[in-house]
Amino acid sequence: MSDKHNITFSKASFKDFESIPDLDVFQRAGIFKDFTDFMHTDGQMNFRFVTNGCGPSIEVRSPYHDAPKECVSLVSNDYLNFTQHPEVKAAAIKGIADYGTGAGASPLIGGYHTYHLELENKISAFFGRPKESSIVYTTGYTANSATLLALLGEKDCAIVDMAVHASIYEGLLHTNIKRFPHNHTDRLERALKESQSRYLTRLVIIDGVYSQDGDFARMDEIYALTKQYGAYLMVDDAHGIGVIGKNGRGCIEHFGLLDKVDIISGTLSKAFGHIGGFIVSRPEIANYLKFQSRQQVFSSTATPASAGLLKAMDLIDEEPHWRYALAKNADYFKKGLLDLKLDIGSTESPIIPVKIGDAHKTAMAARLLFDAGVYANCIVYPGVSRKDARIRTSLMATHTREHLDKALNAFEYVNQKLKISKYERHT
Ligand SMILES: Cc1ncc(COP(=O)(O)O)c(C=O)c1O
């Protein structure tokens, strides 16, 4: 292609393609002749796999094979598989029938409809808070970034666990930041002591379940420290809500802090099987965000299909067997991986990493798994630190024993080929 198509931004240069090229273009260009060819120097993939939807076993178009391949899926956050639940689908369809397909405007200028109000009230009730305690955003990512941008300024300080989600960091562009190593409460305490009386407000920010390791925050200790030092606590429980806790209210419920955490952030795109994000806090904070958060003024939120979410939230209580099935699957799969002597870190959730360390070896493992009919993500820097590459798996309530055994057999095969077990991988 001619030079006129080259575009250079300060962060990236796009050469030779008029638009984002699809698989066929890459294949015709012979770019994928060797799988290492499509890794950036960082080890980052530059290709998006195309699947036929969310489910425990799905069809995947990849750069590896000409035809789509049926694979056990270990990549989805649709933990309860509610994207496919007939009652959730029916409610979403009814939402569209009743209201149409879009919100029409941002919430503050005409795009706030009955179903938005219902959704916010439902979310508040789900967490046992007063009706006006919640606000819905377009995504979980936006809920975090927009809320923090609206709340924290140059006189405040965010004290964050280093492993929090990228969307949190994006919200901290205009405030002071102190970071503490993942779950190191002594370092958090030091940061709280050092920052005392230097800032107007100090907000400690953690995830409930950490998205790459699947471990929990040491939330009880962290909460106690925030109270001891007069700080506030925000928990992003994107991976815990709907999945963890006796009643599926998340990691916050697990630690008995449902009515105590100052700001709860969640997503509607994982256990609830839809799209969107939310904040639950004190009514005055939620109300402030409704008017002061730029994304509420300039960006539309939930579509009428989010009526499906109302049903999904009911199902957390009405059909707890999905949550139990998920926990059972996670236990079975963890045990299988441990029997293979693989390093799964300290996961306590359906997110189960298989830690390999070396990025190149991890990419090879992902490829071998794929050939064996198992689709799992290769997570490398900057998703995790450079020496901590891993295959990240996440389980669903609808995986069957056959699916899980197929995946375990594939990991056994990969271990034989690449020696990725804890005891062999450094030799
Ligand atoms: C911890 C955490 N928070 C927030 C998000 C963003 O969620 P959403 O996909 O709704 O933007 C994610 C997404 O992966 C996440 O892992």
Short mmCIF file of C-alpha atoms and ligand atoms in Angstrom, two decimals:
data_model
loop_
_atom_site.label_atom_id
_atom_site.label_comp_id
_atom_site.label_asym_id
_atom_site.label_seq_id
_atom_site.Cartn_x
_atom_site.Cartn_y
_atom_site.Cartn_z
CA MET A 1 0.00 0.00 0.00
CA SER A 2 1.12 3.51 -0.64
CA ASP A 3 2.79 5.77 1.88
CA LYS A 4 -0.22 8.03 2.09
CA HIS A 5 -1.79 5.52 4.48
CA ASN A 6 0.97 5.74 7.04
CA ILE A 7 -0.19 7.51 10.18
CA THR A 8 2.02 8.35 13.11
CA PHE A 9 0.85 9.33 16.56
CA SER A 10 3.25 10.00 19.38
CA LYS A 11 2.53 6.56 20.82
CA ALA A 12 2.08 4.42 17.72
CA SER A 13 2.72 4.23 14.06
CA PHE A 14 0.27 2.58 11.69
CA LYS A 15 1.87 1.50 8.47
CA ASP A 16 0.49 0.17 5.22
CA PHE A 17 -3.07 -0.56 6.27
CA GLU A 18 -6.01 1.66 5.47
CA SER A 19 -7.97 0.28 8.36
CA ILE A 20 -7.47 -2.29 11.08
CA PRO A 21 -6.70 -5.39 9.07
CA ASP A 22 -8.70 -8.54 9.66
CA LEU A 23 -7.49 -12.09 9.87
CA ASP A 24 -7.71 -12.74 6.14
CA VAL A 25 -5.54 -9.75 5.33
CA PHE A 26 -2.89 -10.96 7.75
CA GLN A 27 -3.06 -14.49 6.44
CA ARG A 28 -2.85 -13.42 2.81
CA ALA A 29 0.13 -11.29 3.66
CA GLY A 30 1.76 -14.40 5.14
CA ILE A 31 2.34 -12.56 8.39
CA PHE A 32 1.33 -15.48 10.57
CA LYS A 33 3.64 -18.07 9.09
CA ASP A 34 5.20 -18.59 12.50
CA PHE A 35 3.31 -17.79 15.69
CA THR A 36 6.25 -15.83 17.07
CA ASP A 37 5.80 -13.42 14.18
CA PHE A 38 2.72 -11.92 15.70
CA MET A 39 4.19 -11.16 19.05
CA HIS A 40 5.42 -7.62 19.59
CA THR A 41 8.87 -7.32 21.12
CA ASP A 42 7.07 -7.04 24.44
CA GLY A 43 5.33 -10.33 23.87
CA GLN A 44 2.00 -8.57 23.31
CA MET A 45 -0.41 -10.16 20.86
CA ASN A 46 -1.48 -7.92 18.03
CA PHE A 47 -4.36 -10.05 16.94
CA ARG A 48 -7.89 -10.36 18.26
CA PHE A 49 -9.35 -13.86 18.31
CA VAL A 50 -12.91 -13.99 17.00
CA THR A 51 -15.38 -16.25 18.77
CA ASN A 52 -19.03 -17.09 18.26
CA GLY A 53 -20.11 -15.86 21.68
CA CYS A 54 -19.88 -16.67 25.37
CA GLY A 55 -20.08 -20.28 26.50
CA PRO A 56 -18.05 -23.07 28.03
CA SER A 57 -17.19 -24.39 24.57
CA ILE A 58 -17.06 -22.01 21.63
CA GLU A 59 -15.89 -21.66 18.05
CA VAL A 60 -12.73 -19.58 17.74
CA ARG A 61 -11.13 -18.02 14.67
CA SER A 62 -7.44 -17.70 15.33
CA PRO A 63 -4.31 -16.92 13.40
CA TYR A 64 -3.22 -20.54 13.88
CA HIS A 65 -5.77 -22.38 11.77
CA ASP A 66 -7.64 -21.65 8.56
CA ALA A 67 -10.98 -22.85 9.88
CA PRO A 68 -12.66 -21.86 13.15
CA LYS A 69 -11.88 -24.34 15.91
CA GLU A 70 -14.20 -25.63 18.64
CA CYS A 71 -12.45 -24.93 21.94
CA VAL A 72 -13.13 -25.20 25.63
CA SER A 73 -13.22 -21.55 26.64
CA LEU A 74 -11.17 -20.47 29.64
CA VAL A 75 -11.24 -16.78 28.77
CA SER A 76 -14.66 -15.50 29.78
CA ASN A 77 -15.76 -13.45 32.78
CA ASP A 78 -19.34 -14.51 32.07
CA TYR A 79 -18.88 -16.61 35.20
CA LEU A 80 -22.49 -17.75 35.61
CA ASN A 81 -23.07 -17.82 31.85
CA PHE A 82 -26.03 -15.48 32.34
CA THR A 83 -25.38 -14.05 28.86
CA GLN A 84 -27.13 -17.22 27.67
CA HIS A 85 -29.76 -17.62 30.39
CA PRO A 86 -33.20 -17.80 28.71
CA GLU A 87 -34.88 -15.58 31.32
CA VAL A 88 -32.15 -12.96 31.13
CA LYS A 89 -32.42 -12.93 27.33
CA ALA A 90 -36.21 -12.71 27.48
CA ALA A 91 -36.04 -9.75 29.88
CA ALA A 92 -33.51 -8.00 27.64
CA ILE A 93 -35.73 -8.53 24.60
CA LYS A 94 -38.73 -7.18 26.50
CA GLY A 95 -36.67 -4.13 27.51
CA ILE A 96 -36.00 -3.44 23.84
CA ALA A 97 -39.65 -4.04 22.95
CA ASP A 98 -40.76 -1.58 25.64
CA TYR A 99 -38.19 1.18 25.19
CA GLY A 100 -36.37 0.69 21.87
CA THR A 101 -32.67 0.06 21.40
CA GLY A 102 -30.84 3.05 22.82
CA ALA A 103 -30.83 5.66 25.57
CA GLY A 104 -30.84 8.56 23.12
CA ALA A 105 -28.69 10.93 25.16
CA SER A 106 -26.46 11.13 28.20
CA PRO A 107 -28.25 10.80 31.55
CA LEU A 108 -28.15 14.48 32.42
CA ILE A 109 -29.57 15.71 29.16
CA GLY A 110 -32.54 13.48 28.44
CA GLY A 111 -31.10 9.97 28.38
CA TYR A 112 -32.18 8.95 31.88
CA HIS A 113 -35.18 6.65 31.60
CA THR A 114 -37.37 4.60 33.90
CA TYR A 115 -35.16 1.56 33.36
CA HIS A 116 -32.07 3.52 34.48
CA LEU A 117 -33.84 4.54 37.67
CA GLU A 118 -35.03 0.98 38.24
CA LEU A 119 -31.54 -0.35 37.66
CA GLU A 120 -29.92 2.07 40.09
CA ASN A 121 -32.55 1.33 42.75
CA LYS A 122 -32.05 -2.39 42.20
CA ILE A 123 -28.28 -2.11 42.57
CA SER A 124 -28.68 -0.15 45.83
CA ALA A 125 -31.10 -2.78 47.17
CA PHE A 126 -28.75 -5.59 46.08
CA PHE A 127 -26.14 -4.17 48.46
CA GLY A 128 -28.67 -3.34 51.18
CA ARG A 129 -28.23 0.42 50.81
CA PRO A 130 -30.81 3.23 50.48
CA LYS A 131 -32.34 3.69 47.02
CA GLU A 132 -30.31 6.76 46.05
CA SER A 133 -26.92 5.20 46.79
CA SER A 134 -26.03 4.04 43.26
CA ILE A 135 -25.07 5.39 39.91
CA VAL A 136 -24.78 3.46 36.65
CA TYR A 137 -22.00 4.11 34.11
CA THR A 138 -21.39 2.86 30.59
CA THR A 139 -18.78 0.32 31.71
CA GLY A 140 -16.97 -0.78 34.85
CA TYR A 141 -13.90 0.93 33.44
CA THR A 142 -15.73 4.24 33.25
CA ALA A 143 -17.29 3.80 36.68
CA ASN A 144 -13.79 3.71 38.17
CA SER A 145 -12.06 6.34 36.09
CA ALA A 146 -14.97 8.81 36.05
CA THR A 147 -15.68 8.53 39.75
CA LEU A 148 -12.09 9.06 40.77
CA LEU A 149 -11.62 11.93 38.33
CA ALA A 150 -14.69 13.61 39.79
CA LEU A 151 -13.78 13.03 43.44
CA LEU A 152 -10.04 13.40 43.83
CA GLY A 153 -8.05 16.58 43.19
CA GLU A 154 -4.67 18.03 43.98
CA LYS A 155 -5.34 18.34 47.71
CA ASP A 156 -6.27 14.64 48.03
CA CYS A 157 -4.28 11.44 47.94
CA ALA A 158 -5.11 7.99 46.58
CA ILE A 159 -3.31 5.13 48.31
CA VAL A 160 -3.56 2.16 45.97
CA ASP A 161 -2.61 -1.48 45.92
CA MET A 162 -0.20 -1.76 43.00
CA ALA A 163 -2.26 -4.53 41.42
CA VAL A 164 -5.50 -2.55 41.01
CA HIS A 165 -7.14 -2.43 37.61
CA ALA A 166 -5.95 -0.01 34.92
CA SER A 167 -9.21 1.95 35.09
CA ILE A 168 -8.36 3.03 38.64
CA TYR A 169 -5.03 4.47 37.55
CA GLU A 170 -6.76 6.35 34.77
CA GLY A 171 -8.92 8.09 37.37
CA LEU A 172 -5.91 9.29 39.33
CA LEU A 173 -4.40 11.61 36.75
CA HIS A 174 -5.16 14.78 38.70
CA THR A 175 -4.42 13.73 42.24
CA ASN A 176 -1.56 12.52 44.41
CA ILE A 177 -0.81 8.80 44.41
CA LYS A 178 0.94 6.49 46.83
CA ARG A 179 1.23 2.85 45.86
CA PHE A 180 1.82 -0.11 48.13
CA PRO A 181 2.94 -3.61 47.04
CA HIS A 182 0.07 -5.98 46.48
CA ASN A 183 -1.66 -6.83 49.77
CA HIS A 184 1.30 -5.62 51.90
CA THR A 185 -0.65 -4.14 54.77
CA ASP A 186 2.49 -3.03 56.62
CA ARG A 187 3.42 -0.87 53.62
CA LEU A 188 -0.14 0.45 53.48
CA GLU A 189 0.10 1.37 57.12
CA ARG A 190 3.37 3.18 56.47
CA ALA A 191 1.75 5.14 53.63
CA LEU A 192 -1.21 6.02 55.84
CA LYS A 193 1.10 7.23 58.62
CA GLU A 194 3.31 9.25 56.29
CA SER A 195 0.38 10.93 54.58
CA GLN A 196 -1.43 11.88 57.76
CA SER A 197 -2.56 15.54 57.92
CA ARG A 198 -0.96 16.31 54.55
CA TYR A 199 -4.08 15.89 52.44
CA LEU A 200 -7.72 16.84 52.58
CA THR A 201 -8.98 13.32 51.85
CA ARG A 202 -7.13 10.05 51.60
CA LEU A 203 -8.81 7.24 49.70
CA VAL A 204 -7.41 3.72 49.90
CA ILE A 205 -8.26 1.81 46.72
CA ILE A 206 -8.17 -1.94 46.31
CA ASP A 207 -9.79 -4.65 44.18
CA GLY A 208 -11.91 -7.30 45.89
CA VAL A 209 -10.68 -10.16 43.72
CA TYR A 210 -7.50 -9.38 41.78
CA SER A 211 -8.02 -9.95 38.10
CA GLN A 212 -4.72 -11.60 37.20
CA ASP A 213 -4.04 -13.73 40.30
CA GLY A 214 -7.58 -14.43 41.43
CA ASP A 215 -6.61 -13.78 45.05
CA PHE A 216 -8.60 -11.67 47.50
CA ALA A 217 -7.63 -8.35 49.04
CA ARG A 218 -6.78 -8.59 52.73
CA MET A 219 -9.87 -6.47 53.10
CA ASP A 220 -10.57 -6.88 56.81
CA GLU A 221 -7.09 -5.66 57.76
CA ILE A 222 -7.16 -2.93 55.14
CA TYR A 223 -10.55 -1.69 56.30
CA ALA A 224 -9.36 -1.59 59.93
CA LEU A 225 -6.27 0.41 58.89
CA THR A 226 -8.28 2.95 56.91
CA LYS A 227 -10.50 3.56 59.93
CA GLN A 228 -7.53 3.74 62.31
CA TYR A 229 -5.88 6.44 60.20
CA GLY A 230 -9.00 8.37 59.18
CA ALA A 231 -8.97 7.40 55.49
CA TYR A 232 -11.76 6.14 53.22
CA LEU A 233 -11.94 2.81 51.41
CA MET A 234 -12.96 2.09 47.81
CA VAL A 235 -13.24 -1.50 46.61
CA ASP A 236 -13.49 -2.48 42.95
CA ASP A 237 -15.19 -5.85 43.25
CA ALA A 238 -15.71 -6.44 39.54
CA HIS A 239 -14.75 -10.12 39.78
CA GLY A 240 -16.31 -10.83 43.16
CA ILE A 241 -19.85 -9.51 42.82
CA GLY A 242 -22.32 -12.25 41.84
CA VAL A 243 -19.70 -14.92 42.44
CA ILE A 244 -18.14 -14.67 45.91
CA GLY A 245 -19.89 -14.50 49.29
CA LYS A 246 -22.72 -16.55 50.77
CA ASN A 247 -25.30 -14.48 48.87
CA GLY A 248 -23.12 -13.54 45.90
CA ARG A 249 -22.62 -9.96 47.03
CA GLY A 250 -18.91 -10.31 46.48
CA CYS A 251 -15.69 -10.21 48.39
CA ILE A 252 -17.09 -7.35 50.45
CA GLU A 253 -19.80 -9.67 51.75
CA HIS A 254 -17.19 -12.41 52.32
CA PHE A 255 -15.39 -10.06 54.72
CA GLY A 256 -18.61 -8.83 56.37
CA LEU A 257 -18.09 -5.26 55.14
CA LEU A 258 -21.16 -4.74 52.94
CA ASP A 259 -22.45 -1.81 54.98
CA LYS A 260 -19.00 -0.41 55.76
CA VAL A 261 -17.00 0.10 52.56
CA ASP A 262 -17.24 3.77 51.55
CA ILE A 263 -17.28 3.26 47.78
CA ILE A 264 -18.10 -0.02 46.05
CA SER A 265 -17.39 -0.24 42.35
CA GLY A 266 -18.70 -3.03 40.17
CA THR A 267 -19.25 -4.09 36.63
CA LEU A 268 -22.35 -5.38 34.88
CA SER A 269 -20.24 -7.18 32.28
CA LYS A 270 -19.06 -10.19 34.25
CA ALA A 271 -21.34 -12.23 36.56
CA PHE A 272 -24.41 -10.26 35.42
CA GLY A 273 -23.70 -11.01 31.77
CA HIS A 274 -24.33 -7.60 30.24
CA ILE A 275 -22.40 -4.31 29.90
CA GLY A 276 -22.09 -1.34 32.23
CA GLY A 277 -20.61 -0.40 35.54
CA PHE A 278 -21.79 1.10 38.80
CA ILE A 279 -20.78 2.83 41.98
CA VAL A 280 -22.51 2.27 45.30
CA SER A 281 -21.75 4.72 48.06
CA ARG A 282 -23.48 7.16 50.36
CA PRO A 283 -26.49 8.83 48.66
CA GLU A 284 -24.78 12.25 48.75
CA ILE A 285 -21.70 10.89 46.94
CA ALA A 286 -23.81 9.07 44.33
CA ASN A 287 -25.82 12.25 43.86
CA TYR A 288 -22.69 14.40 43.49
CA LEU A 289 -21.41 12.02 40.80
CA LYS A 290 -24.70 12.21 38.91
CA PHE A 291 -24.09 15.91 38.32
CA GLN A 292 -20.33 16.39 38.55
CA SER A 293 -18.96 13.36 36.77
CA ARG A 294 -18.20 14.38 33.18
CA GLN A 295 -19.16 10.97 31.83
CA GLN A 296 -22.71 11.43 33.15
CA VAL A 297 -22.98 14.71 31.33
CA PHE A 298 -21.27 13.87 28.06
CA SER A 299 -21.76 10.11 27.58
CA SER A 300 -24.80 7.82 27.37
CA THR A 301 -25.24 4.86 29.68
CA ALA A 302 -27.22 1.63 29.77
CA THR A 303 -29.45 0.64 26.86
CA PRO A 304 -32.97 -0.81 27.32
CA ALA A 305 -31.54 -4.33 26.94
CA SER A 306 -30.20 -3.78 30.45
CA ALA A 307 -33.67 -4.88 31.59
CA GLY A 308 -31.98 -8.29 31.32
CA LEU A 309 -29.75 -7.19 34.18
CA LEU A 310 -32.69 -6.78 36.50
CA LYS A 311 -33.47 -10.44 35.92
CA ALA A 312 -29.80 -11.46 36.25
CA MET A 313 -29.64 -9.75 39.64
CA ASP A 314 -32.79 -11.59 40.77
CA LEU A 315 -31.27 -14.87 39.63
CA ILE A 316 -28.32 -14.42 41.99
CA ASP A 317 -30.87 -15.03 44.78
CA GLU A 318 -33.37 -17.24 42.93
CA GLU A 319 -30.87 -19.65 41.37
CA PRO A 320 -27.84 -19.86 43.66
CA HIS A 321 -26.98 -23.25 42.16
CA TRP A 322 -25.09 -21.43 39.38
CA ARG A 323 -22.76 -19.94 41.98
CA TYR A 324 -22.31 -23.31 43.66
CA ALA A 325 -21.59 -25.02 40.34
CA LEU A 326 -18.97 -22.39 39.56
CA ALA A 327 -17.26 -22.88 42.93
CA LYS A 328 -17.29 -26.65 42.42
CA ASN A 329 -15.78 -26.31 38.96
CA ALA A 330 -13.09 -23.98 40.25
CA ASP A 331 -12.17 -26.43 43.02
CA TYR A 332 -12.04 -29.35 40.61
CA PHE A 333 -9.90 -27.48 38.13
CA LYS A 334 -7.50 -26.14 40.77
CA LYS A 335 -7.01 -29.63 42.18
CA GLY A 336 -6.33 -30.98 38.69
CA LEU A 337 -3.71 -28.30 38.01
CA LEU A 338 -2.08 -28.85 41.40
CA ASP A 339 -1.96 -32.61 40.72
CA LEU A 340 0.05 -31.69 37.61
CA LYS A 341 2.35 -29.70 39.93
CA LEU A 342 1.56 -26.47 38.16
CA ASP A 343 1.93 -23.16 39.98
CA ILE A 344 -1.49 -21.57 40.45
CA GLY A 345 -0.37 -18.93 42.93
CA SER A 346 -2.77 -18.00 45.71
CA THR A 347 -6.07 -17.89 43.86
CA GLU A 348 -9.28 -18.10 45.88
CA SER A 349 -11.68 -17.48 43.01
CA PRO A 350 -12.68 -18.84 39.57
CA ILE A 351 -9.74 -16.92 38.10
CA ILE A 352 -6.91 -19.42 38.08
CA PRO A 353 -3.50 -18.44 36.75
CA VAL A 354 -0.98 -21.04 35.61
CA LYS A 355 2.24 -19.22 36.31
CA ILE A 356 5.06 -19.89 33.90
CA GLY A 357 7.31 -16.86 34.24
CA ASP A 358 8.96 -16.59 30.86
CA ALA A 359 6.83 -14.66 28.34
CA HIS A 360 7.95 -16.62 25.28
CA LYS A 361 7.31 -19.98 26.93
CA THR A 362 3.90 -18.74 28.04
CA ALA A 363 3.02 -17.76 24.49
CA MET A 364 4.10 -21.20 23.30
CA ALA A 365 1.96 -22.79 26.00
CA ALA A 366 -1.08 -20.78 24.84
CA ARG A 367 -0.47 -21.97 21.30
CA LEU A 368 -0.15 -25.64 22.32
CA LEU A 369 -3.29 -25.38 24.42
CA PHE A 370 -5.13 -23.93 21.46
CA ASP A 371 -4.00 -26.77 19.21
CA ALA A 372 -5.39 -29.14 21.82
CA GLY A 373 -8.76 -27.35 21.68
CA VAL A 374 -8.41 -25.12 24.75
CA TYR A 375 -8.64 -21.35 24.45
CA ALA A 376 -6.86 -19.59 27.33
CA ASN A 377 -5.18 -16.21 27.51
CA CYS A 378 -1.46 -15.65 27.58
CA ILE A 379 -0.89 -12.77 30.00
CA VAL A 380 2.44 -11.01 29.72
CA TYR A 381 3.91 -7.58 30.48
CA PRO A 382 2.38 -5.01 30.95
CA GLY A 383 -0.65 -7.00 32.18
CA VAL A 384 1.69 -8.50 34.80
CA SER A 385 5.34 -7.86 35.65
CA ARG A 386 7.95 -9.00 33.13
CA LYS A 387 8.98 -12.22 34.88
CA ASP A 388 5.48 -13.23 35.90
CA ALA A 389 3.91 -14.30 32.61
CA ARG A 390 1.12 -16.80 32.95
CA ILE A 391 -1.77 -18.54 31.28
CA ARG A 392 -4.84 -17.02 32.85
CA THR A 393 -7.88 -19.24 33.05
CA SER A 394 -11.33 -18.34 34.26
CA LEU A 395 -14.08 -20.83 34.83
CA MET A 396 -17.80 -20.82 34.22
CA ALA A 397 -20.71 -22.43 36.02
CA THR A 398 -21.63 -24.25 32.80
CA HIS A 399 -18.30 -26.00 32.23
CA THR A 400 -18.91 -29.73 32.41
CA ARG A 401 -16.49 -32.31 33.80
CA GLU A 402 -15.70 -33.25 30.18
CA HIS A 403 -14.71 -29.66 29.40
CA LEU A 404 -12.52 -29.43 32.46
CA ASP A 405 -10.89 -32.83 31.88
CA LYS A 406 -10.13 -31.84 28.29
CA ALA A 407 -8.47 -28.67 29.57
CA LEU A 408 -6.51 -30.54 32.24
CA ASN A 409 -5.31 -33.08 29.67
CA ALA A 410 -4.18 -30.19 27.48
CA PHE A 411 -2.22 -28.68 30.38
CA GLU A 412 -0.62 -32.09 31.03
CA TYR A 413 0.42 -32.25 27.39
CA VAL A 414 1.85 -28.70 27.55
CA ASN A 415 3.76 -29.57 30.70
CA GLN A 416 5.29 -32.61 29.02
CA LYS A 417 6.37 -30.49 26.06
CA LEU A 418 7.51 -27.31 27.82
CA LYS A 419 8.24 -28.30 31.43
CA ILE A 420 6.14 -25.54 32.93
CA SER A 421 5.58 -27.14 36.31
CA LYS A 422 6.73 -25.28 39.41
CA TYR A 423 9.61 -27.69 39.96
CA GLU A 424 10.91 -28.01 36.44
CA ARG A 425 10.46 -24.64 34.85
CA HIS A 426 13.61 -22.99 36.22
CA THR A 427 15.93 -25.87 35.19
C1 LIG B 1 -10.93 -5.37 38.39
C2 LIG B 1 -11.65 -4.81 37.20
N1 LIG B 1 -12.30 -3.64 37.31
C3 LIG B 1 -12.95 -3.09 36.29
C4 LIG B 1 -13.00 -3.72 35.06
C5 LIG B 1 -13.72 -3.06 33.93
O1 LIG B 1 -14.93 -3.68 33.67
P1 LIG B 1 -15.75 -3.41 32.32
O2 LIG B 1 -15.41 -4.53 31.41
O3 LIG B 1 -17.16 -3.38 32.73
O4 LIG B 1 -15.29 -2.10 31.79
C6 LIG B 1 -12.37 -4.94 34.90
C7 LIG B 1 -12.42 -5.60 33.57
O5 LIG B 1 -11.80 -6.52 33.26
C8 LIG B 1 -11.66 -5.50 35.99
O6 LIG B 1 -11.02 -6.66 35.87
#
